[in-house]
Coordinates of C-alpha atoms in Angstrom, one line a residue:
X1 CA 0.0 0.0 0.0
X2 CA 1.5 3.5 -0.9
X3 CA 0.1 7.0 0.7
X4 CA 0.6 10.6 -1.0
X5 CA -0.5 13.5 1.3
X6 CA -1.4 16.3 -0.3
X7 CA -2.2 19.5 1.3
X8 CA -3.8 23.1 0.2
X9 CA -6.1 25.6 -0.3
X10 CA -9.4 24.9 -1.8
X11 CA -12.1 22.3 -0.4
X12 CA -14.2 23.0 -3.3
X13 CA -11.7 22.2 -5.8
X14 CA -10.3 18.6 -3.7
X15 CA -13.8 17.6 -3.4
X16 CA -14.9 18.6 -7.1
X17 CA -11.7 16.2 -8.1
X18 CA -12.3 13.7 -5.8
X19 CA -15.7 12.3 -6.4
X20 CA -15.7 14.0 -10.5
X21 CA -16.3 10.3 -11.9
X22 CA -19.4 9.2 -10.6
X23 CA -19.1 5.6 -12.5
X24 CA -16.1 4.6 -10.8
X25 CA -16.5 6.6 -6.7
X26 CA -18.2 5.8 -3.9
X27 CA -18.4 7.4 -0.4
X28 CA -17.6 5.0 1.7
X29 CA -17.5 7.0 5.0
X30 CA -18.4 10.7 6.2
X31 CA -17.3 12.6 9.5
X32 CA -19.1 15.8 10.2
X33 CA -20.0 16.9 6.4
X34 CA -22.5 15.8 4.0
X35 CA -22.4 13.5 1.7
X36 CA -24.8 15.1 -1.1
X37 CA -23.2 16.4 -3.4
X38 CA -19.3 17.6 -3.5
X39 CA -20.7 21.2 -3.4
X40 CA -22.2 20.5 0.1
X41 CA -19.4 18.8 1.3
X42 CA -17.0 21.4 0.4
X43 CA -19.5 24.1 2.2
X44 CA -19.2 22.1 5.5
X45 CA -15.7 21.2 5.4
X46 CA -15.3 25.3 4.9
X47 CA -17.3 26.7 7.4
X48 CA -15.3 24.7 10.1
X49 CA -12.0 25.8 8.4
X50 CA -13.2 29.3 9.1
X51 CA -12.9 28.9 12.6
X52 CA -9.3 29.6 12.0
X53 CA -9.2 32.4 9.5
X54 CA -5.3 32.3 9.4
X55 CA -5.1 28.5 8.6
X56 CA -4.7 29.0 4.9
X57 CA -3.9 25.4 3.8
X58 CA -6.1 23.2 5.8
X59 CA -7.0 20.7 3.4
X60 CA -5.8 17.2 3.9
X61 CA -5.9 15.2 0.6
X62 CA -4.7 11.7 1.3
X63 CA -4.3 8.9 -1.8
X64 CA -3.7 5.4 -0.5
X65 CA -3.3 3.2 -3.4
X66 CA -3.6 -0.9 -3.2
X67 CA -1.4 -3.4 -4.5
X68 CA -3.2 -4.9 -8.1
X69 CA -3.4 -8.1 -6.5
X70 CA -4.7 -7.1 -2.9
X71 CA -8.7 -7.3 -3.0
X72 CA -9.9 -5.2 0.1
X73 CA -13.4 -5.1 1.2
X74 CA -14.7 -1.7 1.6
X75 CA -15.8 -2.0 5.4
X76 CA -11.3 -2.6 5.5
X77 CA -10.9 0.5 3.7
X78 CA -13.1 2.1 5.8
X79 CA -11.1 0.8 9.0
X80 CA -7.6 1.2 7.3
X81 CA -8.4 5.0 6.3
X82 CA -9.6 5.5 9.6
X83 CA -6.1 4.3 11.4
X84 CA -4.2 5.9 9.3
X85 CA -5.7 8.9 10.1
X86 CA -5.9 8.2 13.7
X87 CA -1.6 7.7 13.6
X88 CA -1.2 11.1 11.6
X89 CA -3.3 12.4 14.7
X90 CA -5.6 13.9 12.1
X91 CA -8.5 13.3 15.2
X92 CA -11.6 15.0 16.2
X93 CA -11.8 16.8 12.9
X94 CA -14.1 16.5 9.3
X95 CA -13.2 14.1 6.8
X96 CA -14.7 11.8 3.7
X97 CA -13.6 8.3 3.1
X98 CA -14.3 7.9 -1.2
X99 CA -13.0 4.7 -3.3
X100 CA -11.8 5.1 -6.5
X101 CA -12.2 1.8 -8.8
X102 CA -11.1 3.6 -12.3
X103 CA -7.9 2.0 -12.2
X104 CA -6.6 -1.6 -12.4
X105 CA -5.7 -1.2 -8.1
X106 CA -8.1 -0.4 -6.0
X107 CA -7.0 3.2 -3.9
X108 CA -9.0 5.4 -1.5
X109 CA -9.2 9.5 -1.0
X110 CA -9.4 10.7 2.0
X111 CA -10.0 14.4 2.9
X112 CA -10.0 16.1 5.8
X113 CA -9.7 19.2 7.8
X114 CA -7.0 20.0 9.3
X115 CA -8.9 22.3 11.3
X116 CA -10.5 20.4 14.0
X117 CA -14.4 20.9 15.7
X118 CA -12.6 22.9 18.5
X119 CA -11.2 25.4 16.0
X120 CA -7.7 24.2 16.3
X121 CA -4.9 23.7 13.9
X122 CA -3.9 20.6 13.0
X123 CA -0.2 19.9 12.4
X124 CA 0.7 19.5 9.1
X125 CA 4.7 18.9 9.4
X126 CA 6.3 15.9 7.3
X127 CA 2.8 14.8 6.7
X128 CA 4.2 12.9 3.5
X129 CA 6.7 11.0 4.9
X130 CA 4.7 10.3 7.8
X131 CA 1.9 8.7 5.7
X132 CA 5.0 6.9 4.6
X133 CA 5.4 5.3 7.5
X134 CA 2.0 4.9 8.8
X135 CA 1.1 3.4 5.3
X136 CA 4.0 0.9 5.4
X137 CA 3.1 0.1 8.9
X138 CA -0.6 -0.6 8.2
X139 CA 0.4 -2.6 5.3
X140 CA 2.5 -5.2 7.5
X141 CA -0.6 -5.2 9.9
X142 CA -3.4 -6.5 7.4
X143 CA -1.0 -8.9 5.6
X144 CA -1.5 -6.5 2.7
X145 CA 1.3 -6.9 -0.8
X146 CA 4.0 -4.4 -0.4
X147 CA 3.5 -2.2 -3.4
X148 CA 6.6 -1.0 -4.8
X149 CA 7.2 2.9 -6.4
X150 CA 4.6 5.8 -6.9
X151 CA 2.2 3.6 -8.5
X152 CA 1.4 0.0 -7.2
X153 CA 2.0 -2.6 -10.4
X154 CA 1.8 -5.9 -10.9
X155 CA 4.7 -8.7 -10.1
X156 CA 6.6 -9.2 -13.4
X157 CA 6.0 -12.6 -14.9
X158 CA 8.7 -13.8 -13.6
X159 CA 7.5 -13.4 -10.4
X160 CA 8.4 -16.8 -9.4
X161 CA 12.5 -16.1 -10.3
X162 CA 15.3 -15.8 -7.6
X163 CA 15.6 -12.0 -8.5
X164 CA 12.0 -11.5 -7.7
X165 CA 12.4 -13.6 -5.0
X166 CA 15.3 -11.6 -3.8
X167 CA 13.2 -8.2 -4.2
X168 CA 10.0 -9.4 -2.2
X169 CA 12.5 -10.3 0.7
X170 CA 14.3 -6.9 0.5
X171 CA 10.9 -4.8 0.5
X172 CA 9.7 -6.7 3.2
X173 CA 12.6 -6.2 5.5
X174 CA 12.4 -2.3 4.8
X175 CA 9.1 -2.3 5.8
X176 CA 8.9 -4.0 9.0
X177 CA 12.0 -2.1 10.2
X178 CA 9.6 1.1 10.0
X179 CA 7.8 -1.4 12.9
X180 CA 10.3 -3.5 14.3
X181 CA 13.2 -2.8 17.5
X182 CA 14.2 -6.1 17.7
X183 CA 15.3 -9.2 16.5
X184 CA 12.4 -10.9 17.9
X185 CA 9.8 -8.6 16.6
X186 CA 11.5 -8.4 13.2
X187 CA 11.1 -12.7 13.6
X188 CA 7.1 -12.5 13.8
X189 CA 6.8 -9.5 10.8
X190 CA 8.3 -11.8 8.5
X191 CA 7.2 -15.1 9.9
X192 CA 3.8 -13.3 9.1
X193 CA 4.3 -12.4 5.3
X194 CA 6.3 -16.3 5.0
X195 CA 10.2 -15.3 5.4
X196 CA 12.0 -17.4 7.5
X197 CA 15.1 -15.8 9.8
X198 CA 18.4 -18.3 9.7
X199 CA 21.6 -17.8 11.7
X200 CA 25.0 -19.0 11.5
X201 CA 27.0 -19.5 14.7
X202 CA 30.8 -19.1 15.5
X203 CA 32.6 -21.6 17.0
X204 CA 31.3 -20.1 20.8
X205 CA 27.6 -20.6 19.9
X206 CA 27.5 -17.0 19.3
X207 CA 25.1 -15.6 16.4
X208 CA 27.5 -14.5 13.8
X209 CA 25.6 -14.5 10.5
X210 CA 21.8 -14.1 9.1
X211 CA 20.2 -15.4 6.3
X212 CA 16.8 -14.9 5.3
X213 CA 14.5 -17.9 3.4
X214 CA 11.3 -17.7 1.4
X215 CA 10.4 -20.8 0.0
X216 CA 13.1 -22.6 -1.9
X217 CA 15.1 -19.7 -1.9
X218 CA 17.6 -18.2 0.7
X219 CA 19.9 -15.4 0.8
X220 CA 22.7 -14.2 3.1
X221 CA 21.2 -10.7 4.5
X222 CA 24.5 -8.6 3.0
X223 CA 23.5 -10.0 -0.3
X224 CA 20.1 -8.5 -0.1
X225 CA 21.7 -5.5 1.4
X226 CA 24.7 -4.1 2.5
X227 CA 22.7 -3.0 5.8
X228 CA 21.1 -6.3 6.4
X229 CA 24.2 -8.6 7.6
X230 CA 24.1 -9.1 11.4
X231 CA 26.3 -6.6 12.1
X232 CA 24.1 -4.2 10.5
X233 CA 21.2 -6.0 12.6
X234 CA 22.9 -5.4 15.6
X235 CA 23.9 -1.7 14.9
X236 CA 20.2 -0.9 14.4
X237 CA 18.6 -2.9 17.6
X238 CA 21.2 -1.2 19.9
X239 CA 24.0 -4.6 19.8
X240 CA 21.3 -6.9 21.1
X241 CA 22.5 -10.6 21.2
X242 CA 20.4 -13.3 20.1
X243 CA 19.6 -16.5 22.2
X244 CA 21.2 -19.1 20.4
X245 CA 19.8 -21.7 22.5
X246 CA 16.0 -21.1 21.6
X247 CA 16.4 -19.5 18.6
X248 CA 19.9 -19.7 16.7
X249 CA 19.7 -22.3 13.6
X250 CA 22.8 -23.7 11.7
X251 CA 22.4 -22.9 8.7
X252 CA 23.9 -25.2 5.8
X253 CA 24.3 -25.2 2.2
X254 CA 23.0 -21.1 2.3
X255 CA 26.4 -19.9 1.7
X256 CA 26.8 -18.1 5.3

């Protein structure tokens, strides 16, 4: 799943924009506006903004775009939109939920006010990159594909290929570091989206290599990245040590 925040001026012109193609939109959830028509939602959403005359650009526009082959109900939009919201602490304010289904992956619209029902500003600082985050998050949470770029597209055909194989494991890692502090929690991400964790020992039963297995394919962690050997592990979750006893494998035939 991929967010991109947008923020300005005009509610008229976001909602005109937002629900234009009425073939392909549906409102899937309101907060505090109507629902009409966009020209009544715009009216509500700017008679709260002018509670704050000198908030200029109040208008949220977030776009959170589904991977082709994800097929999400719209009562887990609704409930994704909602969170994501919730952890940009976009709360106690106006906002529309609309799906889009004019493309080939399914991706939601969500405006809001980023003046709240009390008259107060809502912050609006590294909104992008925190949708980011949050997005990336969320993904991991609903066992969602990890959609790859500015536009979610489809696997290649060879989809089934080492290389691709290779790539899934990468994106998956960089996503659940946005989540994980430690090795253990980084263990259960990937256990989740079916990537095993493998370590090589030294000769004092001491963790000393990772390796990282989906299906028939494995891969030492430096040769998916330079920042995903152990050390690099290590440097991230603050030099924590790994019981070896429950939970160090010896590895064989990976290349470790």
């Amino acid at each position: 799943m991929i967010s991109k925040v947008i923020t300005g001026k005009s509610f008229a012109g976001c909602c005109r924009y937002v629900c234009r193609k009425e073939d392909h939109v549906k409102i899937l959830h309101v907060n505090g506006v109507r629902e009409a028509n966009p020209k009544d939602m715009a009216a509500d959403f700017e008679d709260n903004r002018r509670r704050l005359p000198n908030k200029h650009r109040a208008v949220f526009h977030g776009i959170l775009s589904f991977h082709p082959s994800d097929r999400v109900t719209e009562s887990r939009m609704t409930l994704i939109a909602c969170q994501y919201l919730d952890r940009l602490k976009i709360t106690d304010t106006q906002f529309t939920i609309v799906k889009h289904s004019d493309k080939a992956h399914q991706h939601l619209h969500i405006i809001a006010n980023l003046v709240n029902m009390k008259g107060i500003a809502i912050s609006d600082s590294w909104l992008g990159l925190r949708g980011k985050k949050v997005a990336q998050a969320l993904t991991l949470e609903h066992g969602l594909k990890i959609a790859q770029g500015r536009t979610p597209k489809l696997t290649p055909p060879a989809r089934g290929s080492e290389e691709a194989v290779k790539e899934e494991i990468f994106s998956t890692i960089a996503t659940a570091l946005v989540l994980c502090k430690s090795f253990a929690h980084l263990e259960n991400v990937l256990a989740h989206c079916r990537i095993d964790i493998m370590y090589k020992r030294n000769g004092k039963g001491e963790a000393a290599g990772i390796s990282f297995r989906k299906g028939k394919y494995a891969f030492k962690g430096s040769d998916i990245h330079r920042n995903f050997s152990f050390a690099g592990f290590q440097k991230r979750f603050g030099g924590e040590r790994v019981d070896v006893v429950r939970r160090v494998k010896r590895s064989r035939g990976l290349g470790l």
